[in-house]
Every structure is written in structure tokens, then in C-alpha cells.
Amino acid sequence: MIKIGHRGAMGYEPENTLRSIKKALEQNVDMVEFDVQALKDGEIILMHDDTLDRTTNGHGFVAEKTLKEIKKLDAGKGEKVPTLQEALDVIDKKVPVIIEMTGFLTTASLVSDVISHNVKNNNWKYKDIMVSSFIHPELMLFREYLPQIKIGANISAIPVSYARFAQEIGVDFVATENLYLKDDKFVKDAQARGLEMYLYSVDDPYYLQRYEEFGIDGVFSNKPDKII
Ligand code: G3P
Ligand code: MG
């Protein structure tokens, strides 16, 4: 089972910052996940919420800001909000990444440009970058730009037809919220369809044992050291 640092290691450090990513790497995660969104000037930054208020000392919609404005903010413990490029530079191919696309503005084209740049210039491999989203149309758009990148559909439910939707839209993995998973039916269904199944977010070793029995392929964790 793959252990994935969630927003870096957000249980210990300010989420989606370089400090949080470094903490996840220190804790020997197999992969790092972080959320990205576009700014009005076309830059891509790490941020989960649509607004700045919860995770920074700024206010208002992320989509209405420029990188210059974003870089003035404190994202916690004096950390700056990183760009996608800065996050990839810090990880520097030590582990594969999952880039989750979110936000008000479309990100697919911009994220694909950054990935292509890093494959061409910084020795990143396509196989070491995956892209996910709750916004499934954005995944379909992304695939038009970079079909060689694995994509994953995030959901927050257990659908009646389990992973059928994911197979129908042609994603490579599905990630759902662990608290709704009570048995292994969804997992087995996904795997029978050739998909991988991930869970977010698991910080408790007691649950981890159950998910191992279910055959889950990977878990996101806010506190990776608790489950590694
Ligand atoms: O990608 C898994 C997980 O990060 C999805 O939820 O809201 O934490 O981005 P969220
Ligand atoms: Mg995420």
C-alpha cells in the first residue's frame, strides 16, 4: 500500500507549503500530494481553498490575485505560498507526485505546460507525475493535453455502481474519503475494472490495518509517520 503525504504533511506543517512537503519527504512517504489552482495572471500556486482566508493572512478569492500579491502573504510559520514549479523543484524527483487541480479558474492547460517543461528540462518522467481532481471535466480536458499522465477522479461518496463512473470516464485511479468505506466492495470493483483505489486521509494505524485487508492501493495521510 502506497503512503502519500496529504498537502505535504499537513498534520505537522502549514498545508501546501514547501515546509510541509519537506516534512513529508523526511517521513519517507512514497508520494506527495498537493492542491493547485490558477491565478488571474496564469501562474499556478499550491492552495486548497478558493479563498485565502483559512490558510494565509490574506483575504478574498485566489482567482482574483496575481503571483506578486500572493507572494506577500504568510501561509503559516512564515512560509510563502509556493508555485507548482517551486514544489516540483523541492521534491526534485525524490518521490512521485499527485497534483490535484482545483480552484475557480481552469488549470488543465497551465498544469500540463508546467509538467511538459519539467519533463523536457528537469528530468522529471511522465510516470512520476499524476493529476487528480474532484472537477472531473477538468481531468478530461487535461487528458487532451497530456494523455500519457495518469489521472485520478476524487469523490466523497460510495456510489451505487462503485467504480463504474471512473471506468466510463477513463481515469486510472479513484480516491474517496475513508470515513465512508465500510467494506471492500468498492475496492474490489475498482480493481476488477483495472483501476487503483486510494483513500484520503488516514492518520490512524488501527484503520490502516482494515484498509490493508480491503486491498486499498494507497492512502493519503496528514501525519505520514503515524502510518509508515
Ligand atoms: O487527493 C486526495 C485529497 O487531497 C482530496 O481532498 O479536499 O484534501 O484536496 P482534498
Ligand atoms: Mg488534495
Short mmCIF file of C-alpha atoms and ligand atoms in Angstrom, two decimals:
data_model
loop_
_atom_site.label_atom_id
_atom_site.label_comp_id
_atom_site.label_asym_id
_atom_site.label_seq_id
_atom_site.Cartn_x
_atom_site.Cartn_y
_atom_site.Cartn_z
CA MET A 1 0.00 0.00 0.00
CA ILE A 2 1.38 3.35 -1.09
CA LYS A 3 1.63 6.07 1.59
CA ILE A 4 1.00 9.57 0.24
CA GLY A 5 1.73 12.78 2.13
CA HIS A 6 -1.50 14.85 2.07
CA ARG A 7 -0.88 18.52 1.22
CA GLY A 8 2.67 17.60 2.22
CA ALA A 9 2.39 16.60 5.84
CA MET A 10 -0.38 18.99 6.84
CA GLY A 11 -0.82 17.39 10.26
CA TYR A 12 2.54 18.88 11.22
CA GLU A 13 3.21 21.88 8.99
CA PRO A 14 1.20 24.55 7.16
CA GLU A 15 -0.56 22.72 4.33
CA ASN A 16 0.61 23.01 0.74
CA THR A 17 3.85 24.79 1.68
CA LEU A 18 7.42 23.78 0.88
CA ARG A 19 7.94 23.21 4.59
CA SER A 20 5.06 20.75 4.62
CA ILE A 21 6.40 18.94 1.55
CA LYS A 22 9.87 18.69 3.13
CA LYS A 23 8.32 17.21 6.29
CA ALA A 24 6.53 14.57 4.20
CA LEU A 25 9.82 13.67 2.48
CA GLU A 26 11.57 13.43 5.87
CA GLN A 27 8.88 10.99 6.93
CA ASN A 28 9.65 8.75 3.95
CA VAL A 29 6.39 9.00 2.08
CA ASP A 30 6.09 7.07 -1.18
CA MET A 31 4.43 10.06 -2.86
CA VAL A 32 3.44 13.65 -2.13
CA GLU A 33 0.03 15.15 -2.91
CA PHE A 34 -0.76 18.86 -3.07
CA ASP A 35 -3.54 21.06 -4.41
CA VAL A 36 -3.01 23.63 -7.14
CA GLN A 37 -5.00 26.43 -8.64
CA ALA A 38 -4.58 29.15 -11.20
CA LEU A 39 -4.17 32.86 -10.53
CA LYS A 40 -5.52 35.58 -12.76
CA ASP A 41 -2.07 36.12 -14.30
CA GLY A 42 -1.81 32.45 -15.34
CA GLU A 43 0.55 31.37 -12.57
CA ILE A 44 -0.14 28.10 -10.74
CA ILE A 45 0.17 28.00 -6.96
CA LEU A 46 -0.37 25.50 -4.17
CA MET A 47 -3.63 26.22 -2.37
CA HIS A 48 -6.61 24.13 -1.32
CA ASP A 49 -9.40 26.63 -0.69
CA ASP A 50 -10.88 29.06 -3.21
CA THR A 51 -10.19 31.85 -0.75
CA LEU A 52 -7.02 32.89 1.03
CA ASP A 53 -8.57 33.36 4.43
CA ARG A 54 -8.16 29.98 6.15
CA THR A 55 -4.55 29.22 5.24
CA THR A 56 -2.92 32.64 4.85
CA ASN A 57 -3.06 36.13 6.35
CA GLY A 58 -4.69 37.35 3.12
CA HIS A 59 -8.33 37.74 2.16
CA GLY A 60 -10.50 37.14 -0.87
CA PHE A 61 -10.62 34.86 -3.87
CA VAL A 62 -7.41 33.22 -5.03
CA ALA A 63 -8.55 33.50 -8.66
CA GLU A 64 -8.56 37.31 -8.42
CA LYS A 65 -4.92 37.58 -7.31
CA THR A 66 -1.58 37.85 -9.09
CA LEU A 67 1.54 35.96 -8.06
CA LYS A 68 3.08 39.23 -6.86
CA GLU A 69 0.16 39.68 -4.45
CA ILE A 70 0.23 36.04 -3.34
CA LYS A 71 3.96 36.15 -2.60
CA LYS A 72 3.40 38.89 0.02
CA LEU A 73 1.31 36.51 2.15
CA ASP A 74 2.24 34.32 5.09
CA ALA A 75 0.96 30.77 4.66
CA GLY A 76 1.90 29.87 8.26
CA LYS A 77 5.19 29.80 10.21
CA GLY A 78 6.46 32.49 7.83
CA GLU A 79 6.13 30.24 4.79
CA LYS A 80 5.35 31.72 1.39
CA VAL A 81 2.70 30.21 -0.86
CA PRO A 82 4.72 28.14 -3.36
CA THR A 83 4.25 27.90 -7.11
CA LEU A 84 3.83 24.48 -8.71
CA GLN A 85 7.34 24.86 -10.12
CA GLU A 86 8.80 25.55 -6.66
CA ALA A 87 7.06 22.46 -5.28
CA LEU A 88 8.45 20.26 -8.05
CA ASP A 89 11.92 21.75 -7.54
CA VAL A 90 11.87 20.91 -3.81
CA ILE A 91 10.68 17.36 -4.43
CA ASP A 92 13.27 17.06 -7.20
CA LYS A 93 12.15 13.58 -8.31
CA LYS A 94 12.81 12.04 -4.87
CA VAL A 95 9.24 10.69 -4.96
CA PRO A 96 6.39 10.78 -7.47
CA VAL A 97 3.71 13.45 -7.04
CA ILE A 98 -0.05 13.79 -7.29
CA ILE A 99 -1.08 17.26 -8.43
CA GLU A 100 -4.72 17.93 -7.54
CA MET A 101 -6.34 20.56 -9.77
CA THR A 102 -8.85 22.82 -8.04
CA GLY A 103 -9.95 26.46 -7.90
CA PHE A 104 -12.31 28.72 -9.85
CA LEU A 105 -10.18 29.01 -12.97
CA THR A 106 -9.32 26.24 -15.39
CA THR A 107 -5.94 24.70 -14.60
CA ALA A 108 -5.58 21.81 -17.07
CA SER A 109 -3.63 23.63 -19.76
CA LEU A 110 -1.40 25.51 -17.32
CA VAL A 111 -0.59 22.38 -15.28
CA SER A 112 0.19 20.42 -18.45
CA ASP A 113 2.58 23.17 -19.54
CA VAL A 114 4.47 23.01 -16.23
CA ILE A 115 4.67 19.21 -16.41
CA SER A 116 5.91 19.25 -20.00
CA HIS A 117 8.53 21.85 -19.10
CA ASN A 118 9.81 19.67 -16.26
CA VAL A 119 9.94 16.54 -18.38
CA LYS A 120 11.88 18.37 -21.09
CA ASN A 121 14.21 20.38 -18.88
CA ASN A 122 14.39 18.90 -15.38
CA ASN A 123 14.47 15.13 -15.93
CA TRP A 124 11.03 14.50 -14.50
CA LYS A 125 9.37 11.43 -16.02
CA TYR A 126 5.72 11.41 -17.04
CA LYS A 127 5.22 8.24 -14.99
CA ASP A 128 6.24 10.06 -11.80
CA ILE A 129 3.54 12.71 -12.05
CA MET A 130 -0.16 12.00 -11.60
CA VAL A 131 -3.00 14.50 -11.77
CA SER A 132 -6.27 14.31 -9.84
CA SER A 133 -9.38 16.39 -9.30
CA PHE A 134 -12.90 16.48 -7.93
CA ILE A 135 -13.70 18.51 -11.06
CA HIS A 136 -13.86 15.60 -13.47
CA PRO A 137 -14.38 17.70 -16.63
CA GLU A 138 -11.04 19.33 -15.83
CA LEU A 139 -9.44 15.86 -15.85
CA MET A 140 -10.95 15.17 -19.29
CA LEU A 141 -9.51 18.45 -20.52
CA PHE A 142 -6.12 17.69 -19.00
CA ARG A 143 -6.00 14.32 -20.76
CA GLU A 144 -6.33 16.07 -24.11
CA TYR A 145 -3.07 17.89 -23.39
CA LEU A 146 -1.09 15.05 -21.78
CA PRO A 147 -2.70 11.63 -22.33
CA GLN A 148 0.46 9.90 -21.05
CA ILE A 149 -0.10 11.18 -17.48
CA LYS A 150 -2.14 9.02 -15.10
CA ILE A 151 -5.28 10.77 -13.87
CA GLY A 152 -7.49 10.14 -10.87
CA ALA A 153 -11.07 11.04 -10.01
CA ASN A 154 -11.61 12.25 -6.46
CA ILE A 155 -15.03 11.74 -4.93
CA SER A 156 -16.54 11.98 -1.48
CA ALA A 157 -19.05 9.14 -1.58
CA ILE A 158 -19.58 5.44 -2.20
CA PRO A 159 -21.52 5.33 -5.49
CA VAL A 160 -24.17 2.62 -6.02
CA SER A 161 -22.32 1.43 -9.12
CA TYR A 162 -18.98 1.74 -7.30
CA ALA A 163 -16.17 2.50 -9.80
CA ARG A 164 -18.26 2.26 -12.95
CA PHE A 165 -18.26 6.05 -13.38
CA ALA A 166 -14.46 6.07 -13.16
CA GLN A 167 -14.08 3.37 -15.77
CA GLU A 168 -16.57 5.17 -18.02
CA ILE A 169 -14.62 8.42 -17.93
CA GLY A 170 -11.38 6.50 -18.36
CA VAL A 171 -9.37 7.54 -15.33
CA ASP A 172 -6.55 5.43 -13.87
CA PHE A 173 -7.47 5.68 -10.21
CA VAL A 174 -10.24 6.78 -7.92
CA ALA A 175 -9.81 8.36 -4.50
CA THR A 176 -12.57 8.61 -1.94
CA GLU A 177 -12.98 9.68 1.64
CA ASN A 178 -12.07 6.91 4.04
CA LEU A 179 -14.82 7.58 6.52
CA TYR A 180 -17.50 6.19 4.18
CA LEU A 181 -15.69 2.98 3.29
CA LYS A 182 -17.19 0.17 5.40
CA ASP A 183 -16.26 -2.87 3.33
CA ASP A 184 -14.12 -3.89 0.37
CA LYS A 185 -16.79 -3.84 -2.35
CA PHE A 186 -15.78 -0.52 -3.90
CA VAL A 187 -12.11 -1.52 -3.83
CA LYS A 188 -12.68 -4.88 -5.47
CA ASP A 189 -14.96 -3.34 -8.08
CA ALA A 190 -12.36 -0.69 -8.96
CA GLN A 191 -9.58 -3.22 -9.20
CA ALA A 192 -11.70 -5.58 -11.34
CA ARG A 193 -12.10 -2.65 -13.73
CA GLY A 194 -8.34 -2.17 -13.85
CA LEU A 195 -8.31 0.91 -11.62
CA GLU A 196 -6.41 1.70 -8.46
CA MET A 197 -8.23 2.82 -5.34
CA TYR A 198 -6.90 5.40 -2.88
CA LEU A 199 -8.33 6.76 0.36
CA TYR A 200 -8.00 10.16 1.99
CA SER A 201 -6.99 10.77 4.72
CA VAL A 202 -5.76 8.11 7.10
CA ASP A 203 -3.74 9.05 10.17
CA ASP A 204 -4.67 6.13 12.41
CA PRO A 205 -2.77 2.82 12.21
CA TYR A 206 -5.82 0.97 13.53
CA TYR A 207 -7.79 1.95 10.40
CA LEU A 208 -4.81 1.31 8.20
CA GLN A 209 -4.87 -2.35 9.09
CA ARG A 210 -8.51 -2.58 8.00
CA TYR A 211 -7.77 -0.84 4.70
CA GLU A 212 -4.89 -3.20 4.09
CA GLU A 213 -7.34 -6.08 4.47
CA PHE A 214 -9.63 -4.37 1.97
CA GLY A 215 -6.74 -4.27 -0.51
CA ILE A 216 -6.58 -0.46 -0.87
CA ASP A 217 -3.77 0.60 -3.23
CA GLY A 218 -2.79 3.80 -1.46
CA VAL A 219 -3.69 6.15 1.37
CA PHE A 220 -3.20 9.86 1.84
CA SER A 221 -2.09 10.88 5.30
CA ASN A 222 -1.81 14.19 7.13
CA LYS A 223 0.63 12.54 9.53
CA PRO A 224 2.58 10.11 7.38
CA ASP A 225 4.86 8.98 10.22
CA LYS A 226 1.83 7.51 12.03
CA ILE A 227 1.15 5.03 9.24
CA ILE A 228 4.61 4.31 7.82
O1 G3P B 1 -6.48 13.89 -3.43
C1 G3P B 1 -6.98 13.43 -2.24
C2 G3P B 1 -7.40 14.57 -1.35
O2 G3P B 1 -6.40 15.55 -1.34
C3 G3P B 1 -8.69 15.13 -1.78
O3 G3P B 1 -9.24 16.00 -0.88
O4 G3P B 1 -10.00 18.24 -0.32
O5 G3P B 1 -7.93 17.32 0.70
O6 G3P B 1 -7.92 18.01 -1.67
P1 G3P B 1 -8.74 17.45 -0.54
MG MG B 2 -5.96 17.45 -2.27
#
